[in-house]
N, CA, C and O of each residue as an XYZ file, in Angstrom:
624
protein
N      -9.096    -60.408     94.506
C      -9.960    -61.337     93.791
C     -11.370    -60.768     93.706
O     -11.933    -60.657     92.617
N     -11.937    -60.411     94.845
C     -13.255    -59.623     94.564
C     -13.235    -58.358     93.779
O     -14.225    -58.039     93.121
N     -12.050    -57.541     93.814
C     -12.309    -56.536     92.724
C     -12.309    -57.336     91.141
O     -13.196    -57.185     90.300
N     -11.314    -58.045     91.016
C     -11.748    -58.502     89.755
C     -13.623    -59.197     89.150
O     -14.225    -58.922     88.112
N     -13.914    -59.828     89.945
C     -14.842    -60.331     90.171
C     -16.290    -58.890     90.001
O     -17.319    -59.063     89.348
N     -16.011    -57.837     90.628
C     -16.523    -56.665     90.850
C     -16.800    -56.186     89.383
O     -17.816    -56.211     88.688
N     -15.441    -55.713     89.157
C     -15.031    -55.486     87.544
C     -15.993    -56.255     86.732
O     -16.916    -55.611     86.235
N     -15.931    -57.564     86.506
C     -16.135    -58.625     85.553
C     -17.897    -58.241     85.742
O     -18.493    -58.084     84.677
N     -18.466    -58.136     86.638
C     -19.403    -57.698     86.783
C     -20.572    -56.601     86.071
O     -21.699    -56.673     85.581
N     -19.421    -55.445     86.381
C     -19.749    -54.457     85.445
C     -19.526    -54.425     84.279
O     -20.280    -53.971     83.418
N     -18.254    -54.999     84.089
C     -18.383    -54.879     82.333
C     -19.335    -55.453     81.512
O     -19.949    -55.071     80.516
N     -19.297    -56.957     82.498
C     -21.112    -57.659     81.368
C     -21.964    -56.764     81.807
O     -22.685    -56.224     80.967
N     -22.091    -56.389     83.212
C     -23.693    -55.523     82.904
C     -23.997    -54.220     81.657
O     -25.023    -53.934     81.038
N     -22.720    -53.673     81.641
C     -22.633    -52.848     80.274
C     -22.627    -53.289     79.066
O     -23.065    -52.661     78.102
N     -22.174    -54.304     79.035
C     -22.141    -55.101     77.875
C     -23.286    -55.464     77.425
O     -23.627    -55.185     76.276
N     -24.128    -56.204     78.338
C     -25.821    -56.449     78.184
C     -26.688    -55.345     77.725
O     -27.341    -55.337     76.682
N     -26.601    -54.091     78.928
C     -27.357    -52.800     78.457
C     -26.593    -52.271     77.298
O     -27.051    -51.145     77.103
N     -25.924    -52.449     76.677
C     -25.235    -52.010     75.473
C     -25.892    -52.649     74.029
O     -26.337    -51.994     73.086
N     -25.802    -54.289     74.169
C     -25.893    -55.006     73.662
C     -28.306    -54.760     72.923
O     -29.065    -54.612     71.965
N     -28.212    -54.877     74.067
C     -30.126    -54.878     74.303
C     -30.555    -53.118     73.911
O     -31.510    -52.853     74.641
N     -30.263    -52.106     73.208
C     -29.949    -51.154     72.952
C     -29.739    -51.154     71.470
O     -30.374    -50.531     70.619
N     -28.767    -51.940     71.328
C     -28.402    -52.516     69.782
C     -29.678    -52.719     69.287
O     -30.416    -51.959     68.661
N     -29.845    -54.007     69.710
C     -31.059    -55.145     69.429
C     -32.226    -53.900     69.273
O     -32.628    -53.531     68.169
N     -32.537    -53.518     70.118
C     -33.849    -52.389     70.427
C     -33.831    -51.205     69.053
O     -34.733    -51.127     68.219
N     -32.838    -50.523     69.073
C     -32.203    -49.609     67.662
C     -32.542    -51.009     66.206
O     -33.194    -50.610     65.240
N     -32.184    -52.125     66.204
C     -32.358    -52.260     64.666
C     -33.673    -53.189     64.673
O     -33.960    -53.613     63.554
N     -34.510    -53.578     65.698
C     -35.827    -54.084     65.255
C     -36.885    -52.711     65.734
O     -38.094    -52.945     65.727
N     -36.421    -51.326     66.134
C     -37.521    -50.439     66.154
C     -37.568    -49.971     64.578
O     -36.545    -49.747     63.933
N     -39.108    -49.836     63.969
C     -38.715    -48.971     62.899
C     -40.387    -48.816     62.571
O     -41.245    -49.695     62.655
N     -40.562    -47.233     62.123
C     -42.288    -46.671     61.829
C     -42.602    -47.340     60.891
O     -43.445    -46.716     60.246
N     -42.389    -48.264     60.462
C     -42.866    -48.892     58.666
C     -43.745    -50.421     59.242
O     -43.126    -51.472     59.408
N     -44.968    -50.321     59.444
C     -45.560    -51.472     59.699
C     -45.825    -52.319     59.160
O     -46.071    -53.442     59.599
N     -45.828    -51.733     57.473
C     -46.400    -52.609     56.821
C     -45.348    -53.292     56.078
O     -45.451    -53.812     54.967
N     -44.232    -53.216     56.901
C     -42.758    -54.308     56.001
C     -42.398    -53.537     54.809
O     -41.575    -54.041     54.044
N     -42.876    -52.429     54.550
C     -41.735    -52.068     53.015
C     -40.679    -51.329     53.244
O     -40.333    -50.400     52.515
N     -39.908    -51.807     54.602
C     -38.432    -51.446     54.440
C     -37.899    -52.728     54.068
O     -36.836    -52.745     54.689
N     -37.976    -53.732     53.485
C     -37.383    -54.094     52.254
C     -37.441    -53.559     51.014
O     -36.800    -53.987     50.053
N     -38.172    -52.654     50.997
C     -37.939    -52.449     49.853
C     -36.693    -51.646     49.193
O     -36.163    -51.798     48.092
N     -36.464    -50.915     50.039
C     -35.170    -49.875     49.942
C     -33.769    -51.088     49.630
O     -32.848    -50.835     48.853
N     -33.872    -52.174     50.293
C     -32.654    -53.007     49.950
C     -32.684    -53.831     49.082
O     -31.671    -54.432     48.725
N     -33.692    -53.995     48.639
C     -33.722    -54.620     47.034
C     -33.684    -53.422     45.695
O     -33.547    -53.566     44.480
N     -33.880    -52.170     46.600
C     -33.684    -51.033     45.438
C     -31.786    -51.174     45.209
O     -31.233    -51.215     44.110
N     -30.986    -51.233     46.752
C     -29.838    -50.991     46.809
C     -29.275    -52.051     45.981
O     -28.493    -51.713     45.091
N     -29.602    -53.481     46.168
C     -29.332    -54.368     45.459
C     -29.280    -54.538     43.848
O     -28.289    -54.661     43.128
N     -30.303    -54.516     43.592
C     -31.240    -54.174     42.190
C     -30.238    -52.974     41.060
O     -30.222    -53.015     39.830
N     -29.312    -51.758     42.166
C     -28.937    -50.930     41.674
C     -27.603    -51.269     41.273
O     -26.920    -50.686     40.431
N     -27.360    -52.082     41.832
C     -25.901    -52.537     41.345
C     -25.974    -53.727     39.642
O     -24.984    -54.176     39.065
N     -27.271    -53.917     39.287
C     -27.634    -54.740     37.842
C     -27.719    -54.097     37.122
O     -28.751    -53.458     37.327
N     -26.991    -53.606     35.804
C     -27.902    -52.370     34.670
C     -28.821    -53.109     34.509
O     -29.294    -52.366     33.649
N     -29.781    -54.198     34.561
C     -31.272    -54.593     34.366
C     -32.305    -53.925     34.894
O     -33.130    -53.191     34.352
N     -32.135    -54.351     36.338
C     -32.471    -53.484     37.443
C     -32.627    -52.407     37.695
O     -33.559    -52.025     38.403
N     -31.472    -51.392     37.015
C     -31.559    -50.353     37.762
C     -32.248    -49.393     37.049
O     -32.064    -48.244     37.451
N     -33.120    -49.556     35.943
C     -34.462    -48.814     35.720
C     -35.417    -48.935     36.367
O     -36.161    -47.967     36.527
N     -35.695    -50.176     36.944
C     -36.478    -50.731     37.556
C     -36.622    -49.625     39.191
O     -37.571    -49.153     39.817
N     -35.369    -49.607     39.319
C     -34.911    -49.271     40.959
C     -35.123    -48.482     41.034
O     -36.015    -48.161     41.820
N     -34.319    -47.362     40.101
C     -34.403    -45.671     39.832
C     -35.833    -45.419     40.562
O     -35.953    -45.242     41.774
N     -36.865    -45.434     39.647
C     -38.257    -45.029     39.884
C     -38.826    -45.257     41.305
O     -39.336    -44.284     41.860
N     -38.786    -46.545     42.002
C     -38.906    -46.619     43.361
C     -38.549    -46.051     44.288
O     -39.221    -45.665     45.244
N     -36.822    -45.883     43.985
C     -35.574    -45.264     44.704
C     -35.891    -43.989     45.241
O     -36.120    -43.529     46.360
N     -35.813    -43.470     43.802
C     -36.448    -41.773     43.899
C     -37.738    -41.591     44.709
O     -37.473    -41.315     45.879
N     -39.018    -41.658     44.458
C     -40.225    -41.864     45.331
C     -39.975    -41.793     46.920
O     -40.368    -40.958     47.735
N     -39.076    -43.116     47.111
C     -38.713    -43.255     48.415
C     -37.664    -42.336     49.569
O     -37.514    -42.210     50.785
N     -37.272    -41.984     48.684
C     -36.078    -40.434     48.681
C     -35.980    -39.337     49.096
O     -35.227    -38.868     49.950
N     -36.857    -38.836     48.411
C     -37.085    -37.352     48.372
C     -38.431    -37.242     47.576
O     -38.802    -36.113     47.897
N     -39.353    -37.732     46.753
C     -40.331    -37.517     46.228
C     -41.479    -38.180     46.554
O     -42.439    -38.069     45.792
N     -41.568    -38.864     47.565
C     -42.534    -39.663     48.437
C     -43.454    -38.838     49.095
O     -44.620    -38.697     48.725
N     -42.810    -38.141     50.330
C     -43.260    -36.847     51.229
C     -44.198    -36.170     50.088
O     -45.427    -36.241     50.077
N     -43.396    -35.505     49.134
C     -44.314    -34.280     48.343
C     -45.623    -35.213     47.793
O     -46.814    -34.944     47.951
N     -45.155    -36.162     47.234
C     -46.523    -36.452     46.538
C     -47.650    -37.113     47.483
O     -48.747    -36.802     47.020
N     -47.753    -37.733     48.380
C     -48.171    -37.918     49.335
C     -49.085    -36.546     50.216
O     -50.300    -36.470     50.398
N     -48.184    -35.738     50.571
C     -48.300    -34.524     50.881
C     -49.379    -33.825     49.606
O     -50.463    -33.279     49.809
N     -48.687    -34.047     48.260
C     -49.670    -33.080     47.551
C     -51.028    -33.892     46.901
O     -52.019    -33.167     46.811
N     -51.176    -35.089     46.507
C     -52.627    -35.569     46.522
C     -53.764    -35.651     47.810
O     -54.959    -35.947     47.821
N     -52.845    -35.263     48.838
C     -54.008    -34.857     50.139
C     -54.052    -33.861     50.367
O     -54.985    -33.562     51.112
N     -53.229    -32.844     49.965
C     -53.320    -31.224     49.621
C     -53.925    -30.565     48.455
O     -54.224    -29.374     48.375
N     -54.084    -31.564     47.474
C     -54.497    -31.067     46.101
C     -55.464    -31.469     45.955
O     -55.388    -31.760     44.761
N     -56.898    -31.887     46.410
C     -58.113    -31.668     46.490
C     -58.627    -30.224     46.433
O     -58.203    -29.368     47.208
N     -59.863    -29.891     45.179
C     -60.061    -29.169     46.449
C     -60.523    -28.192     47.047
O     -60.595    -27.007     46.721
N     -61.047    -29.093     48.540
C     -61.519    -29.319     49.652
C     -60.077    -28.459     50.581
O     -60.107    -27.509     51.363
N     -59.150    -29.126     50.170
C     -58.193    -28.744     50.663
C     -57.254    -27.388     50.668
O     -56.935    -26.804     51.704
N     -56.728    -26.841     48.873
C     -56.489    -25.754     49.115
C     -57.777    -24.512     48.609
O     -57.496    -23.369     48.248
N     -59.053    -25.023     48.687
C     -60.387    -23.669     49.083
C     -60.467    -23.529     50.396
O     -60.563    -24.437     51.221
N     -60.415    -22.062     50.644
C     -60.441    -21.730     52.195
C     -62.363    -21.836     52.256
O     -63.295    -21.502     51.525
N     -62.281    -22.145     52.873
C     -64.064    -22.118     53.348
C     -64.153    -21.009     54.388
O     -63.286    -20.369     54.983
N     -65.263    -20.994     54.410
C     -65.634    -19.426     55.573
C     -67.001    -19.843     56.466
O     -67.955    -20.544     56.132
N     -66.800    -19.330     57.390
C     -68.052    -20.246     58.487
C     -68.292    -19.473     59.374
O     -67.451    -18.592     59.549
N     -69.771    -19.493     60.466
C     -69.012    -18.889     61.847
C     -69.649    -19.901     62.802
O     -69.928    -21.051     62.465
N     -69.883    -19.325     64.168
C     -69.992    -20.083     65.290
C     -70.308    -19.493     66.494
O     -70.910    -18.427     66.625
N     -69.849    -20.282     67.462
C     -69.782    -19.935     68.936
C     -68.092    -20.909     69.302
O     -67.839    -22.112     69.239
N     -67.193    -19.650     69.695
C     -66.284    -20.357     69.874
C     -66.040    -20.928     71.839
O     -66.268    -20.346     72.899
N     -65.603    -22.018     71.567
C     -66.102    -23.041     72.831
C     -64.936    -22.918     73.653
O     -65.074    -23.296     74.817
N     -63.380    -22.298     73.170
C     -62.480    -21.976     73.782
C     -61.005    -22.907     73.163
O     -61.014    -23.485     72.076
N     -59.689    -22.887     74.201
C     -58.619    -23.306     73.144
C     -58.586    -24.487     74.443
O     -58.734    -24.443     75.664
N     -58.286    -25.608     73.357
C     -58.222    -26.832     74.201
C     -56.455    -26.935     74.601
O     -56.076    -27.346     75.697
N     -55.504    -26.485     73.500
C     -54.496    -26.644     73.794
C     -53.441    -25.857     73.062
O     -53.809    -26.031     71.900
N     -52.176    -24.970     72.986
C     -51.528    -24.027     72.363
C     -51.748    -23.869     70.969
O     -51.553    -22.852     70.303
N     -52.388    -25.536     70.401
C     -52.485    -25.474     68.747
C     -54.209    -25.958     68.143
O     -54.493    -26.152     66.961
N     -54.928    -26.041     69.030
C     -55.996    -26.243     68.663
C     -57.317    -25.728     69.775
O     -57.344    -25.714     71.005
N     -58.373    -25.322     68.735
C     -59.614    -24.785     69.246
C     -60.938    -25.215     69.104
O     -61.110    -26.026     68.194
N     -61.994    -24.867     69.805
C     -63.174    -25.514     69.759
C     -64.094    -24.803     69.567
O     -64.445    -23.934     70.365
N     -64.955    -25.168     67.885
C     -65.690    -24.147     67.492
C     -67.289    -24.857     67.127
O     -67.458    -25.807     66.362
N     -68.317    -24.167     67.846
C     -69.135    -24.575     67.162
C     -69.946    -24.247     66.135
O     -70.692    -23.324     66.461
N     -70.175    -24.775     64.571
C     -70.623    -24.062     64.118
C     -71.973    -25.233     63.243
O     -72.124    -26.425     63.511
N     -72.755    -24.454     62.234
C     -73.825    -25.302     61.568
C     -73.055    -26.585     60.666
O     -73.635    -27.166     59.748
N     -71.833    -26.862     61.048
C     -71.177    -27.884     60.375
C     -70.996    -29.051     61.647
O     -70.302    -30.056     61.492
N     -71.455    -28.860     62.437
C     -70.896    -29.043     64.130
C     -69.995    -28.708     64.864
O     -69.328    -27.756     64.461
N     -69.643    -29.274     66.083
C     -68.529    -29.108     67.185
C     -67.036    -29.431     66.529
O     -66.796    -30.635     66.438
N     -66.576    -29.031     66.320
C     -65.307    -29.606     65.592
C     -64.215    -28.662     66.562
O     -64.553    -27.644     67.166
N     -62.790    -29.274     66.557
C     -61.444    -28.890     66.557
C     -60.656    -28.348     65.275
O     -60.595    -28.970     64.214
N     -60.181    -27.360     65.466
C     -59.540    -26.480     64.518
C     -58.023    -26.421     65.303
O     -57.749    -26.432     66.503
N     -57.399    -26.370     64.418
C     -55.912    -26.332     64.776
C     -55.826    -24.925     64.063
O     -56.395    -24.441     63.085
N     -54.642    -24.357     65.183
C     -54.485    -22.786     64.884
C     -52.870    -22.644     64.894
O     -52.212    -23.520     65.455
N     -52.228    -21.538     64.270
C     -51.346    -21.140     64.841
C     -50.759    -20.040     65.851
O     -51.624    -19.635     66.626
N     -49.798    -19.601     65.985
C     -49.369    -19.157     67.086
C     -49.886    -17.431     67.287
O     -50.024    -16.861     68.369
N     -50.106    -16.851     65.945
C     -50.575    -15.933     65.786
C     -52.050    -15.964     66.456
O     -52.439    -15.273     67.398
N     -52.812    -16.998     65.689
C     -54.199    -17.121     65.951
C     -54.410    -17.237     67.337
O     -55.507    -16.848     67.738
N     -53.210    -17.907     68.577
C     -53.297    -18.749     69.425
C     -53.321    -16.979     70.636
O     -53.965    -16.546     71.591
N     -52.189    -16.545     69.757
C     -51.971    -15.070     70.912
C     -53.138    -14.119     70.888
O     -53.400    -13.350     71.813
N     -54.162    -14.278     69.205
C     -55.272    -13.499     69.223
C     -56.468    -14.100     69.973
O     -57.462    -13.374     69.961
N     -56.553    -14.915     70.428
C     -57.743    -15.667     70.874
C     -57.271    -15.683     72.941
O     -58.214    -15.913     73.698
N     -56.254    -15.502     73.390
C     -56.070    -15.954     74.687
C     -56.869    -14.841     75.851
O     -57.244    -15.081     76.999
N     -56.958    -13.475     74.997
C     -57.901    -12.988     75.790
C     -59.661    -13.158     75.541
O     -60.478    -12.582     76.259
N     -59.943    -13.841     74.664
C     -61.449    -14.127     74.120
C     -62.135    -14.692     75.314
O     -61.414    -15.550     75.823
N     -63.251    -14.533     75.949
C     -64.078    -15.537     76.482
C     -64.978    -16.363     75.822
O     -65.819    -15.956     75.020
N     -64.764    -17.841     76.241
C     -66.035    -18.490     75.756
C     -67.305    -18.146     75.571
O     -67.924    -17.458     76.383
N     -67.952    -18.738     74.144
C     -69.114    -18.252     73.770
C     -68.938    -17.339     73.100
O     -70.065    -16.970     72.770
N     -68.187    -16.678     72.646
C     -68.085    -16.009     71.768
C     -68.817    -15.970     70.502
O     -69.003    -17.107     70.067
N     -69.287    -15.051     69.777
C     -69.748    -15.361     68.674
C     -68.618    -15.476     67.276
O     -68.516    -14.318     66.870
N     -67.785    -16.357     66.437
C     -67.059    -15.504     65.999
C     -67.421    -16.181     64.228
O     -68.094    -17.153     63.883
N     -66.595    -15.115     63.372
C     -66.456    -15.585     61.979
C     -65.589    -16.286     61.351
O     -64.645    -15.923     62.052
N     -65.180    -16.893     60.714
C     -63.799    -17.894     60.328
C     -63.668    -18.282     59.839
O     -64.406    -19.268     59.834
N     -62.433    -18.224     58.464
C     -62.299    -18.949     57.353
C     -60.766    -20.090     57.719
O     -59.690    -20.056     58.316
N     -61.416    -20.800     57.077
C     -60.405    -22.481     57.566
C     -60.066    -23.180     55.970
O     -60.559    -22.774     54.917
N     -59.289    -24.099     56.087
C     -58.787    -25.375     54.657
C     -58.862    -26.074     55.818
O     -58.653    -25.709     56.975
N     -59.317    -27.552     55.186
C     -59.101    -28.886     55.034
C     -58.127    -29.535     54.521
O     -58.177    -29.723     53.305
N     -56.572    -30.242     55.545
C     -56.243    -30.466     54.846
C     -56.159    -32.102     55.196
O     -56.474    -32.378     56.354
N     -55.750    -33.282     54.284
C     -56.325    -34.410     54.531
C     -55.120    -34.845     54.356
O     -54.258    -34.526     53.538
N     -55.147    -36.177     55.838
C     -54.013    -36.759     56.086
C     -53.823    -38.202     55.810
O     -54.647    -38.975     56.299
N     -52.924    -38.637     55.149
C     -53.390    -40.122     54.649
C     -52.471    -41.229     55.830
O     -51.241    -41.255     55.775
N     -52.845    -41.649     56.327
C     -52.524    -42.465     57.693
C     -52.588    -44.038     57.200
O     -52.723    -44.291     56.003
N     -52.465    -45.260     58.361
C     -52.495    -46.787     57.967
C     -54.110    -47.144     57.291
O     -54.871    -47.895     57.901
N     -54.375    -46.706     56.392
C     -55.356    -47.063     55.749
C     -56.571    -46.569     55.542
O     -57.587    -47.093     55.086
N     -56.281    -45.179     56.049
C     -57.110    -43.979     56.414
C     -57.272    -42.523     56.178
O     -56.388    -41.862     56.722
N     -58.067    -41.908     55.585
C     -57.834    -40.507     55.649
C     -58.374    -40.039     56.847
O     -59.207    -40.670     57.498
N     -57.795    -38.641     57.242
C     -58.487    -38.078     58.714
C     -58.325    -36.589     57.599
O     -57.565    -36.436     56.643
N     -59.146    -35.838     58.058
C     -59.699    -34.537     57.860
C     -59.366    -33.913     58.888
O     -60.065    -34.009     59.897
N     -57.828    -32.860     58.867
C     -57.667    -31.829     59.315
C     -58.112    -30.146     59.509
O     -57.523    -29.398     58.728
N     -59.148    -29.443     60.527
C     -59.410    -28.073     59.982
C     -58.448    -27.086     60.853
O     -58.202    -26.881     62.042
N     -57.980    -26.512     59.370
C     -56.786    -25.456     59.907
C     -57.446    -23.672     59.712
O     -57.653    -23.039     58.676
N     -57.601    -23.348     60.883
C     -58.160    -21.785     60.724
C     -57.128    -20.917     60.329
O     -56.101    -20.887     61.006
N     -57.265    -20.084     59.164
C     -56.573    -19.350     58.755
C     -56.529    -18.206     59.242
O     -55.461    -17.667     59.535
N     -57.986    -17.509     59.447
C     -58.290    -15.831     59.828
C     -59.551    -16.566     61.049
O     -60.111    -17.646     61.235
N     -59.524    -15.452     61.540
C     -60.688    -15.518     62.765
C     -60.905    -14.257     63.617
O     -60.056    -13.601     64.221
N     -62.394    -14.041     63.518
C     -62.653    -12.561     64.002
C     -63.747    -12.920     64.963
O     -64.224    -14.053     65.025
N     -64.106    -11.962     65.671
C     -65.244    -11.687     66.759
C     -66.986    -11.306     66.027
O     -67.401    -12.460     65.912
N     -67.509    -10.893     65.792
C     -68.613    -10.938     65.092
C     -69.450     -9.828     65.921
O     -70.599     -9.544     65.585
């Protein structure tokens, strides 16, 4: 009788952590501002030939052509694809992908890559150096932020 009892035990407790898992998976989702309805009134919508001109255009956007254009009106400034050229005093690498430069634009963070990251690890701070960077601009919940990405970077 107690093994059953034992049993019965575990299976609801799995059942619960199973269950609360579920629940957790279909109310998590990155879209704050509620337009994942919209995708199911596209799905809906697509099943009306009225509709589904209507849908098409959203559909698509949301798809596969969202990212790029998104991506390319904050890339297509530009601010964004002109490399600018600057120099400084470099202040050192805060972390594998970004650095700290000061220059007559101010103190700013520059994000680098891995190349840039292996040329800079023997540098000491204070450095004097030269450096051409893009801006590229990120469109966030209601916000742009201004990314600087160093392209080239030399010693001076």
């Amino acid at each position: 009788m107690f093994n059953q009892l034992n049993r019965y035990g575990k299976n609801s407790a799995w059942a619960v952590a199973v269950l609360a898992m579920l629940l957790m998976g279909t109310a998590c989702s990155n879209d704050k501002d509620g337009s994942d309805a919209s995708p199911s009134p596209s799905l809906t919508a697509s099943a009306s030939p009225a509709s589904s001109p209507e849908a098409s255009p959203s559909a698509q956007p949301d798809a596969s052509a969202s990212p790029s254009p998104e991506a390319s009106p904050s890339a297509a400034p530009s601010e964004a694809v002109e490399e600018k050229e600057s120099s400084g005093t470099y202040n050192g690498q805060i972390d594998n992908h970004s650095i700290e430069i000061e220059s007559p634009e101010g103190v700013r963070a520059y994000q680098i890559d891995d190349a840039i990251s292996d040329k800079l690890s023997d540098w000491d701070d204070g450095a004097k150096v030269k450096f051409k960077y893009k801006i590229n601009e990120i469109k966030g919940d209601g916000e742009t932020i201004e990314q600087y990405v160093i392209t080239s970077i030399d010693k001076q």
